[in-house]
Tab-separated table of C-alpha atoms and ligand atoms in Angstrom:
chain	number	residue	atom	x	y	z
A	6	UNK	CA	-3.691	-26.935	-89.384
A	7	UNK	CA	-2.518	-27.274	-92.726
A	8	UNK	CA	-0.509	-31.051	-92.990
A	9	UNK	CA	2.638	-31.009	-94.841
A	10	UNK	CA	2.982	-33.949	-97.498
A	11	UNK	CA	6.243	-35.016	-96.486
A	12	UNK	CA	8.866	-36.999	-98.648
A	13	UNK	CA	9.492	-40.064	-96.749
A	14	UNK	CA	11.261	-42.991	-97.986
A	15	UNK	CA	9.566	-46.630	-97.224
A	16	UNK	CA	10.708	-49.999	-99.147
A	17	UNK	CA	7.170	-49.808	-101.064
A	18	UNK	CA	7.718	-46.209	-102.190
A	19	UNK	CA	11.438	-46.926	-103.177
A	20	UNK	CA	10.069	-50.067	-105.027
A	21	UNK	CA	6.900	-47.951	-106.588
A	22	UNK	CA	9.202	-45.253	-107.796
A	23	UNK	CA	10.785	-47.918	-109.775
A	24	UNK	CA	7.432	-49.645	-111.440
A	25	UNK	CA	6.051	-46.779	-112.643
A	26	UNK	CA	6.356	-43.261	-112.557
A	27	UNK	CA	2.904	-42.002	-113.025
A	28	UNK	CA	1.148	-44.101	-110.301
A	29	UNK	CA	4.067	-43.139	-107.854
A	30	UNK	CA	2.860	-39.537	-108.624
A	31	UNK	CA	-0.829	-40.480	-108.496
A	32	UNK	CA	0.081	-42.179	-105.377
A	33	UNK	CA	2.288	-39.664	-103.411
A	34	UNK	CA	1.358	-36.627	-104.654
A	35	UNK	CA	-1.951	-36.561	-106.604
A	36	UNK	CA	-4.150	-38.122	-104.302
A	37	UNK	CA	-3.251	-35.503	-101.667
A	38	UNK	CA	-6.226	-33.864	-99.625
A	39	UNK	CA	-8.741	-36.502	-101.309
A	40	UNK	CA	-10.025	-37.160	-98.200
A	41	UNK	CA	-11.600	-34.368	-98.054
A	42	UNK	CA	-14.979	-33.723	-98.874
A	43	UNK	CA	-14.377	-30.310	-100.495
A	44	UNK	CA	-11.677	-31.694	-102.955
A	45	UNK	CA	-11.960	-31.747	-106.740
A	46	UNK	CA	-13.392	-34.834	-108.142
A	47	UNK	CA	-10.495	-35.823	-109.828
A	48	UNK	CA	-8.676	-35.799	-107.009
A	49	UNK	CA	-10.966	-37.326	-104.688
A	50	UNK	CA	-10.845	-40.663	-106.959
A	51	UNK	CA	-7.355	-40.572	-107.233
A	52	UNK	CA	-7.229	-40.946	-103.490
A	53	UNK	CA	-9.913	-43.651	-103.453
A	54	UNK	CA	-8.078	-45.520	-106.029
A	55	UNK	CA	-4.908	-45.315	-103.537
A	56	UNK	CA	-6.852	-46.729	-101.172
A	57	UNK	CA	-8.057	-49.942	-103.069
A	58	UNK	CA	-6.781	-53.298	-102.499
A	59	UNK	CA	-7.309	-56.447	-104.287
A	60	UNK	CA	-8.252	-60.137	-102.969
A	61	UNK	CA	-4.584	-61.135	-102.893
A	62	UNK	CA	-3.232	-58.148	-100.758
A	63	UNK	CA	-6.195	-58.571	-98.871
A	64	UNK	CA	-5.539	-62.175	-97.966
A	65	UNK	CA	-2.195	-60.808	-96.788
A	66	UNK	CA	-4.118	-58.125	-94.547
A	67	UNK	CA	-6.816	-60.103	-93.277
A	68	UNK	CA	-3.682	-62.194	-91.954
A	69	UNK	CA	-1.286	-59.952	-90.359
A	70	UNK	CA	-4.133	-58.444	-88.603
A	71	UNK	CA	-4.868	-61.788	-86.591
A	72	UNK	CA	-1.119	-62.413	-86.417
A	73	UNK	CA	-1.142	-58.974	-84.319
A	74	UNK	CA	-3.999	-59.470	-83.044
A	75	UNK	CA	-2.835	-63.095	-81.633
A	76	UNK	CA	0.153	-61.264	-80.487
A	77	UNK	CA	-0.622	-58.930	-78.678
A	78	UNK	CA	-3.029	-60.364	-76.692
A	79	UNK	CA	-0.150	-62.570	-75.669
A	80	UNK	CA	1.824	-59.316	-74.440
A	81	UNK	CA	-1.344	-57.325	-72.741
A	82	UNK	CA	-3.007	-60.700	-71.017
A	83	UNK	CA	-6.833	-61.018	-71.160
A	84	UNK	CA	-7.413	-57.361	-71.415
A	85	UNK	CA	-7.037	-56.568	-75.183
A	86	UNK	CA	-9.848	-56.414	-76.301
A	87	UNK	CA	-9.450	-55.429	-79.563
A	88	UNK	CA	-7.086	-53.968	-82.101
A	89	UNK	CA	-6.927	-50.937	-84.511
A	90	UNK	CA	-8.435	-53.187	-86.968
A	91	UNK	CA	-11.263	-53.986	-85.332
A	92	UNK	CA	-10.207	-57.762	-84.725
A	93	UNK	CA	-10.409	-59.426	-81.901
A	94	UNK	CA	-7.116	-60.372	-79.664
A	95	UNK	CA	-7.561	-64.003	-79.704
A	96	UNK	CA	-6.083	-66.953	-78.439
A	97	UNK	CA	-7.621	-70.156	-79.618
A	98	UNK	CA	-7.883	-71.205	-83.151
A	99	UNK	CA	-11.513	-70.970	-83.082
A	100	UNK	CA	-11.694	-67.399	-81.813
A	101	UNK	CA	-8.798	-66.830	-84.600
A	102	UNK	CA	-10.564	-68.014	-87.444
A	103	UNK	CA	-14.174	-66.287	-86.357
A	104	UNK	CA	-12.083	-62.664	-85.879
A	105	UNK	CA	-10.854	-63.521	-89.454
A	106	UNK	CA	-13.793	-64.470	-91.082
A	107	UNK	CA	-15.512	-61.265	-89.086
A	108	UNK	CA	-13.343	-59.210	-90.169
A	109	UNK	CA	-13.185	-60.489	-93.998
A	110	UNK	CA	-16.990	-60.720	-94.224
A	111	UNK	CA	-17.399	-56.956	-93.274
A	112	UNK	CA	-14.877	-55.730	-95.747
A	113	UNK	CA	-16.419	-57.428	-98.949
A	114	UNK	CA	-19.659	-56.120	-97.551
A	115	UNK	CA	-19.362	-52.751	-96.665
A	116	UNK	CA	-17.084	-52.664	-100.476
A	117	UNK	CA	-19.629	-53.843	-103.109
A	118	UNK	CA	-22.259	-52.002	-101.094
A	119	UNK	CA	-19.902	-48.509	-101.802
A	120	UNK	CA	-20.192	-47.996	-97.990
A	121	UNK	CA	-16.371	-48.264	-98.066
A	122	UNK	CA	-16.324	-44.779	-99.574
A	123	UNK	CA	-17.461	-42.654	-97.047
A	124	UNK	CA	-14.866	-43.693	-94.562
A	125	UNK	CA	-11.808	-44.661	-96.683
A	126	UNK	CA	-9.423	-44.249	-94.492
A	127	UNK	CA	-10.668	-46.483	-92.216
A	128	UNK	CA	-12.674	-49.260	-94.396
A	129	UNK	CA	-11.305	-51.848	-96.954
A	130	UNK	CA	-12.526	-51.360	-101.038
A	131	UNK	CA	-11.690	-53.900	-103.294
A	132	UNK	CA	-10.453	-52.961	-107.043
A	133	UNK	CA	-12.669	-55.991	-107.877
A	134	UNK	CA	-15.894	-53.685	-106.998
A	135	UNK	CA	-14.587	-50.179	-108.151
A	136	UNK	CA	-13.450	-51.525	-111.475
A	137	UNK	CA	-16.843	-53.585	-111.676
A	138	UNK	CA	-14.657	-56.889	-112.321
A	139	UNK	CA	-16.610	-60.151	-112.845
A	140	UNK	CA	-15.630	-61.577	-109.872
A	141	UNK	CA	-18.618	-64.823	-108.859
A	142	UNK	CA	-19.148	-66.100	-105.333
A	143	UNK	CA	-17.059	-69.000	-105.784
A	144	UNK	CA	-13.908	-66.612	-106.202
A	145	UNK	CA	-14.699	-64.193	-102.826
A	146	UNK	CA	-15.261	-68.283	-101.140
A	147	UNK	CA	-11.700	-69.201	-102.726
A	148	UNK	CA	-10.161	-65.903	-100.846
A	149	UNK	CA	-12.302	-66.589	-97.811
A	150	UNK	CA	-11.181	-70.039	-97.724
A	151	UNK	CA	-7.243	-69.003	-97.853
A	152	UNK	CA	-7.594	-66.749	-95.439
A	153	UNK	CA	-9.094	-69.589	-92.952
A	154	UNK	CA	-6.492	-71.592	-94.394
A	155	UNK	CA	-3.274	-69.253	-93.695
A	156	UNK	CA	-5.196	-68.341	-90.397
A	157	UNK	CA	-5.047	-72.005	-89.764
A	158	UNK	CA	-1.137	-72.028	-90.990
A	159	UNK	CA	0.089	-69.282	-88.637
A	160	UNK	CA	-1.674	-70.591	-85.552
A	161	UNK	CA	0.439	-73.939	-86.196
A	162	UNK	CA	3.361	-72.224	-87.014
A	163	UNK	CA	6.014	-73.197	-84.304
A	164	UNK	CA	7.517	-69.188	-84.424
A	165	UNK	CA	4.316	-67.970	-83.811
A	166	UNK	CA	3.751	-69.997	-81.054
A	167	UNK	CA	7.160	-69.115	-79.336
A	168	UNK	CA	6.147	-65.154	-80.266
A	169	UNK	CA	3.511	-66.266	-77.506
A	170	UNK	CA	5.009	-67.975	-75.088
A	171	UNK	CA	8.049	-65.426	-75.037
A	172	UNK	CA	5.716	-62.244	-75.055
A	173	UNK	CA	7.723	-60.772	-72.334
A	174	UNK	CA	10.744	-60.426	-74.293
A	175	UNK	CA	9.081	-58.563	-77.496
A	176	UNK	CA	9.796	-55.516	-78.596
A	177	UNK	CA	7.433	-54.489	-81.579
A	178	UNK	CA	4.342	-55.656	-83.378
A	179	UNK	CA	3.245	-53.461	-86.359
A	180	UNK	CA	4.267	-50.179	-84.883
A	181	UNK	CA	4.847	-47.315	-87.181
A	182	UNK	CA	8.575	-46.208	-86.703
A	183	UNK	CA	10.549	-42.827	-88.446
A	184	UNK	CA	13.839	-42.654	-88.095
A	185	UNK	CA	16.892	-40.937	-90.007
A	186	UNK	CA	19.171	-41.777	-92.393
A	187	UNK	CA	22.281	-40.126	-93.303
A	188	UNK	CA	22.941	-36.455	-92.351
A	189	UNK	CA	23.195	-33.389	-94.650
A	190	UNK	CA	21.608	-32.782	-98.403
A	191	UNK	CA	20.982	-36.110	-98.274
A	192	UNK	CA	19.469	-37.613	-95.047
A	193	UNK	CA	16.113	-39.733	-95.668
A	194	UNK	CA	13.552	-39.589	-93.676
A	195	UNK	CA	12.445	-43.541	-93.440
A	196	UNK	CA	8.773	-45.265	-92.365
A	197	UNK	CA	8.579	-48.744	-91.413
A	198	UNK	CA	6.681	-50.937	-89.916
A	199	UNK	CA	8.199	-54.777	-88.341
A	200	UNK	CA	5.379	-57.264	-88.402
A	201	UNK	CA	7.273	-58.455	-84.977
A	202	UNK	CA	10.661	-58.189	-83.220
A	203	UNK	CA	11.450	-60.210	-80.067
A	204	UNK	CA	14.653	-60.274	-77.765
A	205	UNK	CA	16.447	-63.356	-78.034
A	206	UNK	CA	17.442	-62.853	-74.081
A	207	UNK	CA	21.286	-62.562	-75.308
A	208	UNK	CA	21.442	-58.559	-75.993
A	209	UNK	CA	19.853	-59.422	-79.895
A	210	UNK	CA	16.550	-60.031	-81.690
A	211	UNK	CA	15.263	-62.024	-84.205
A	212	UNK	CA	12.863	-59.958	-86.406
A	213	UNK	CA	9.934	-61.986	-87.939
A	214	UNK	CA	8.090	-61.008	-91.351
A	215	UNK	CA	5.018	-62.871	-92.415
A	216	UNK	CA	4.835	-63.429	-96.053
A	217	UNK	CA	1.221	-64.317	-97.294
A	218	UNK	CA	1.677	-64.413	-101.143
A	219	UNK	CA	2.534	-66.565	-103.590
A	220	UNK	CA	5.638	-65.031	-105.408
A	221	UNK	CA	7.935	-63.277	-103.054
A	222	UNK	CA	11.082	-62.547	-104.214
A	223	UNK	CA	14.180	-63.435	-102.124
A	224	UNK	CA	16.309	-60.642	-103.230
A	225	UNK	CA	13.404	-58.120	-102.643
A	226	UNK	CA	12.581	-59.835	-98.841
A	227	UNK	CA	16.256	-59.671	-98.192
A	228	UNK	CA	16.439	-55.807	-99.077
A	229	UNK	CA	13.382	-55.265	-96.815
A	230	UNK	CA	14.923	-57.023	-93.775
A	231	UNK	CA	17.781	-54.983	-94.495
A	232	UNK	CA	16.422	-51.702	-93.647
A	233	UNK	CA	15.039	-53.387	-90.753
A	234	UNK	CA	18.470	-54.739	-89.518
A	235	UNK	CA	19.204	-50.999	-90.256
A	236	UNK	CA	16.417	-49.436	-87.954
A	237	UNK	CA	17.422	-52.347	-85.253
A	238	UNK	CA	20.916	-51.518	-85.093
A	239	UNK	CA	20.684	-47.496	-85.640
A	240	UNK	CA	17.585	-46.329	-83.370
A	241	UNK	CA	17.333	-49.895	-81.116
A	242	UNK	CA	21.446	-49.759	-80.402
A	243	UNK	CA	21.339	-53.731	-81.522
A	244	UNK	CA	25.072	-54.573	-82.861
A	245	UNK	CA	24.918	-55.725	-86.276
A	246	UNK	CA	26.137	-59.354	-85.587
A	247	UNK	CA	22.918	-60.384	-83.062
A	248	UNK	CA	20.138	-59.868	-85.498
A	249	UNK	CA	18.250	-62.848	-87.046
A	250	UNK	CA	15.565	-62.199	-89.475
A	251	UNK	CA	13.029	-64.888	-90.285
A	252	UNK	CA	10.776	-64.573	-93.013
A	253	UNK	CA	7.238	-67.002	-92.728
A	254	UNK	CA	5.497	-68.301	-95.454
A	255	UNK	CA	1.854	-68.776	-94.359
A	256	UNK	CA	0.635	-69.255	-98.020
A	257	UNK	CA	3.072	-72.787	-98.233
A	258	UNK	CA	3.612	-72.789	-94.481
A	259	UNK	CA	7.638	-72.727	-94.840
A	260	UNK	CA	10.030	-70.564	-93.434
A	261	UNK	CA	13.897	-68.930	-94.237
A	262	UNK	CA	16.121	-67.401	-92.545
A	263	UNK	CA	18.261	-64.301	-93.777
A	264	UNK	CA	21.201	-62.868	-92.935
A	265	UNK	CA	21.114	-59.748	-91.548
A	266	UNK	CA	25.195	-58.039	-91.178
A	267	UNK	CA	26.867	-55.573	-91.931
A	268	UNK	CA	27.157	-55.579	-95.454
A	269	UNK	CA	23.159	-56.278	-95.860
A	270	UNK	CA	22.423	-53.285	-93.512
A	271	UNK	CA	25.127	-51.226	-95.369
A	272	UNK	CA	23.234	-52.325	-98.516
A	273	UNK	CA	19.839	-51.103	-96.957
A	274	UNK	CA	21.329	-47.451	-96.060
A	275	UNK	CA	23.107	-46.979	-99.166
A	276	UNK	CA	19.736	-48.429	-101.361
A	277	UNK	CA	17.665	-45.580	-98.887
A	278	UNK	CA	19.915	-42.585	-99.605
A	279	UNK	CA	20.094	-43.381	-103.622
A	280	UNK	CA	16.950	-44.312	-103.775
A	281	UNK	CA	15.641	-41.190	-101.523
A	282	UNK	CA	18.194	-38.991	-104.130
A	283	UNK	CA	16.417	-40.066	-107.546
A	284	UNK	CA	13.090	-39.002	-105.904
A	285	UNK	CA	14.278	-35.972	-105.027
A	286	UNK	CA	15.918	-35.368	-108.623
A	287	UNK	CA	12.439	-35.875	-109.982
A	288	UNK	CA	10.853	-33.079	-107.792
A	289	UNK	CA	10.129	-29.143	-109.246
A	290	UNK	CA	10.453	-27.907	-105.523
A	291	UNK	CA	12.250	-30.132	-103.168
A	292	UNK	CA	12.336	-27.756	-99.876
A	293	UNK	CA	8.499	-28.109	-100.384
A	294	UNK	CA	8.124	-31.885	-102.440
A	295	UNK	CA	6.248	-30.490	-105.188
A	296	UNK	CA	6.028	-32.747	-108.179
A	297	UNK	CA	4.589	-32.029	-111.300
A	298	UNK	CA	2.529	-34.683	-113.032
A	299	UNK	CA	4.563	-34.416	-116.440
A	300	UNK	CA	7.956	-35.000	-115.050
A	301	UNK	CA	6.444	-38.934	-114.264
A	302	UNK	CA	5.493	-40.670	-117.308
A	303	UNK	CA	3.297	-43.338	-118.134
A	304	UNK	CA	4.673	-46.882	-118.960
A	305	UNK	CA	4.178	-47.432	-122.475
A	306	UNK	CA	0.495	-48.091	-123.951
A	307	UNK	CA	-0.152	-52.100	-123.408
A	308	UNK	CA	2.205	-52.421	-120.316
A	309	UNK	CA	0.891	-55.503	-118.649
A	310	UNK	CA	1.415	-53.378	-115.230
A	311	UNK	CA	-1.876	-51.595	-116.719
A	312	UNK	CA	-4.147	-54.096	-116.531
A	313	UNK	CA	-3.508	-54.324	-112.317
A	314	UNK	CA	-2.743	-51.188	-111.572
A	315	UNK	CA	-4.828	-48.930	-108.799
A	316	UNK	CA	-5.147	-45.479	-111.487
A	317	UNK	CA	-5.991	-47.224	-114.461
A	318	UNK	CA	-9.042	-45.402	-114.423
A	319	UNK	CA	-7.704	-41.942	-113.982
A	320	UNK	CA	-4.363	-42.488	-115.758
A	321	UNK	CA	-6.938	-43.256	-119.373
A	322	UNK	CA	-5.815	-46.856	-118.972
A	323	UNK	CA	-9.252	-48.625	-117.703
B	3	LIG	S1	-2.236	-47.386	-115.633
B	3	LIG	FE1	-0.169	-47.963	-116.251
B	3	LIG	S2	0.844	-46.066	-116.899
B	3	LIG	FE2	-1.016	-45.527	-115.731
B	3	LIG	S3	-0.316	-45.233	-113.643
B	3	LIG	FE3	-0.981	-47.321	-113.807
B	3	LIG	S4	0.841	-48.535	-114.345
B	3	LIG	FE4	1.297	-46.376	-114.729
C-alpha cells in the first residue's frame, strides 16, 4: 500500500514553518520514504537527519517517557510491564531512576556505535555523533546526571503524585489524537499528543504538560495548551470554563498555571486554520501536498539557526 504524506497541522510544524522554510521542507516533505532501504541516498539522510535529537531534547525524552511510564502503571496496576519505549512502568524512585538510566545508557550506545541507523524509527541518534561533535564523557555524565536529577524532580512533584493516586479519573497519557478543525477549503487536519489529562470529578479536567528545558517561552506554552483546551472542549465535549492547564517545570522543579477559555481556545483555532492556510499557499499541488524544494528558502548564509539545525549537512550548511 502506497502511504499518503498527509498535510497535518501540529504546534511544532506550525512553529517549524515559521523558523525556517527549508528544514520545514526537508522535514515534511524531503525526507519522505527514507526509511526505506531502496531510497536515494540523499534522501535516506535527509530522513536520518529528521530523526536526530540532541542531549537537551533528549533529556526532555528520557523524562516524559518515565513520567508515562510512572503513569500508567498507576492506571493498569502491577501488570504493565513495559511501555512503547521500552521503559519500565515503575513505581518507586529507585526502579524510576534505573528505567531512566536503562533507557539513556542504551540510546548513547546503540548512537555512537551507528547501530541507531538501521532501525531509525525505533532507536534514538544523537546530532552530537552524526555531526562528529566533540562532545567528552564528562558532557554525556552532565546529561545523564539531569536526567537522574529531573527523574528525581518529577517523582517529588506533588501533581505527579496526585496523577497517581487519582489514576481512576485519567483520561490520556501521550496518546496520539487527530481531530478536525474548521469545515470547508479550510478545515485542518490537527495531531497532538497531551503528556496527561485527568478528570477533576466535577464534569472538567486539568491537563498537565511537563516542561524539561531551560527556556520555555510562556507565550509559546500558552498557545500549545490552547489547542489542547481546543481538542478538550471540541472532540472530549469539556465546556470551555472547566479546563485547567498546568504546565511543570522539572528542569527548576516549579510549576504555572494557564488559563485555558474561550478566547485562548478561540486563539488556538484561529492560529490552526491561518497557520494550516500559509502552508497550503506554499504548496505546487495542494489536493496532493506536493512541495517543491525552491518555493522554501534557506535563512540567510550565517543564520545562527545553522549552526543547530538537523539538515545542516544536506542543506550545504555543515
Ligand atoms: S541549515 Fe539553516 S538554512 Fe539550512 S535548513 Fe537548516 S536552518 Fe534552514
Amino acid at each position: 500500500m502506497d502511504i499518503q504524506n498527509e498535510l497535518v497541522w501540529s504546534h511544532s510544524r506550525g512553529r517549524a514553518f515559521h523558523d525556517c522554510k527549508r528544514a520545514y521542507w526537508f522535514n515534511y516533505y524531503g525526507y519522505w520514504k527514507g526509511w526505506d532501504a531502496s531510497a536515494p541516498p540523499a534522501v535516506r539522510e535527509l530522513y536520518l537527519q529528521k530523526k536526530l535529537t540532541t542531549r537537551a531534547m533528549w533529556t526532555g525524552t528520557v523524562v516524559h517517557g518515565v513520567a508515562e511510564a510512572g503513569i500508567k502503571r498507576a492506571i493498569d496496576g502491577l501488570n504493565v510491564e513495559s511501555t512503547p519505549e521500552g521503559l519500565d512502568g515503575t513505581w518507586t524512585l529507585d526502579e524510576m531512576r534505573q528505567a531512566a538510566f536503562r533507557k539513556a545508557d542504551a540510546d548513547i550506545r546503540g548512537s555512537a556505535s551507528g547501530e541507531w541507523k538501521r532501525r531509525a524509527a525505533k532507536r534514538t541518534g544523537f546530532a552530537e555523533h552524526y555531526y562528529d561533535l566533540p562532545v567528552s564523557d564528562d558532557d554525556w555524565k552532565a546529561a545523564l546526571d539531569e536526567i537522574d536529577r529531573q527523574v528525581v524532580n518529577l517523582h517529588g512533584n506533588r501533581i505527579y503524585q496526585r496523577l497517581l493516586v487519582t489514576a481512576s479519573r485519567i483520561r490520556e497519557v501521550e496518546e496520539l489524537r487527530r481531530f478536525a478543525v474548521g469545515s470547508g477549503p479550510e478545515r485542518a487536519e490537527v495531531y497532538l499528543a497531551v503528556d496527561a489529562m485527568v478528570g477533576d470529578g466535577r464534569g472538567g479536567v486539568v491537563i498537565i504538560d511537563w516542561k524539561t528545558g531551560g527556556n520555555h517561552e510562556d507565550a509559546v506554552i500558552a498557545a500549545q495548551l490552547g489547542v489542547y483546551g481546543l481538542y478538550a472542549t471540541q472532540e472530549l465535549g469539556i465546556p470551555e470554563d472547566r479546563i485547567t492547564a498546568m504546565h511543570v517545570n522539572l528542569r527548576h522543579n516549579t510549576e504555572a498555571r494557564h488559563p485555558v477559555g474561550p478566547s485562548e481556545i478561540a486563539a488556538a483555532r484561529e492560529a490552526i486554520l491561518v497557520g494550516m492556510a500559509e502552508m497550503r499557499s506554499s504548496l505546487k499541488d495542494v489536493a496532493a501536498n506536493l512541495a517543491d524544494k525552491e518555493d522554501f528558502p534557506t535563512l540567510p548564509e550565517g543564520s545562527s539557526r545553522c549552526g543547530r539545525c538537523n539538515f545542516r549537512r544536506s542543506c550545504g550548511r555543515e
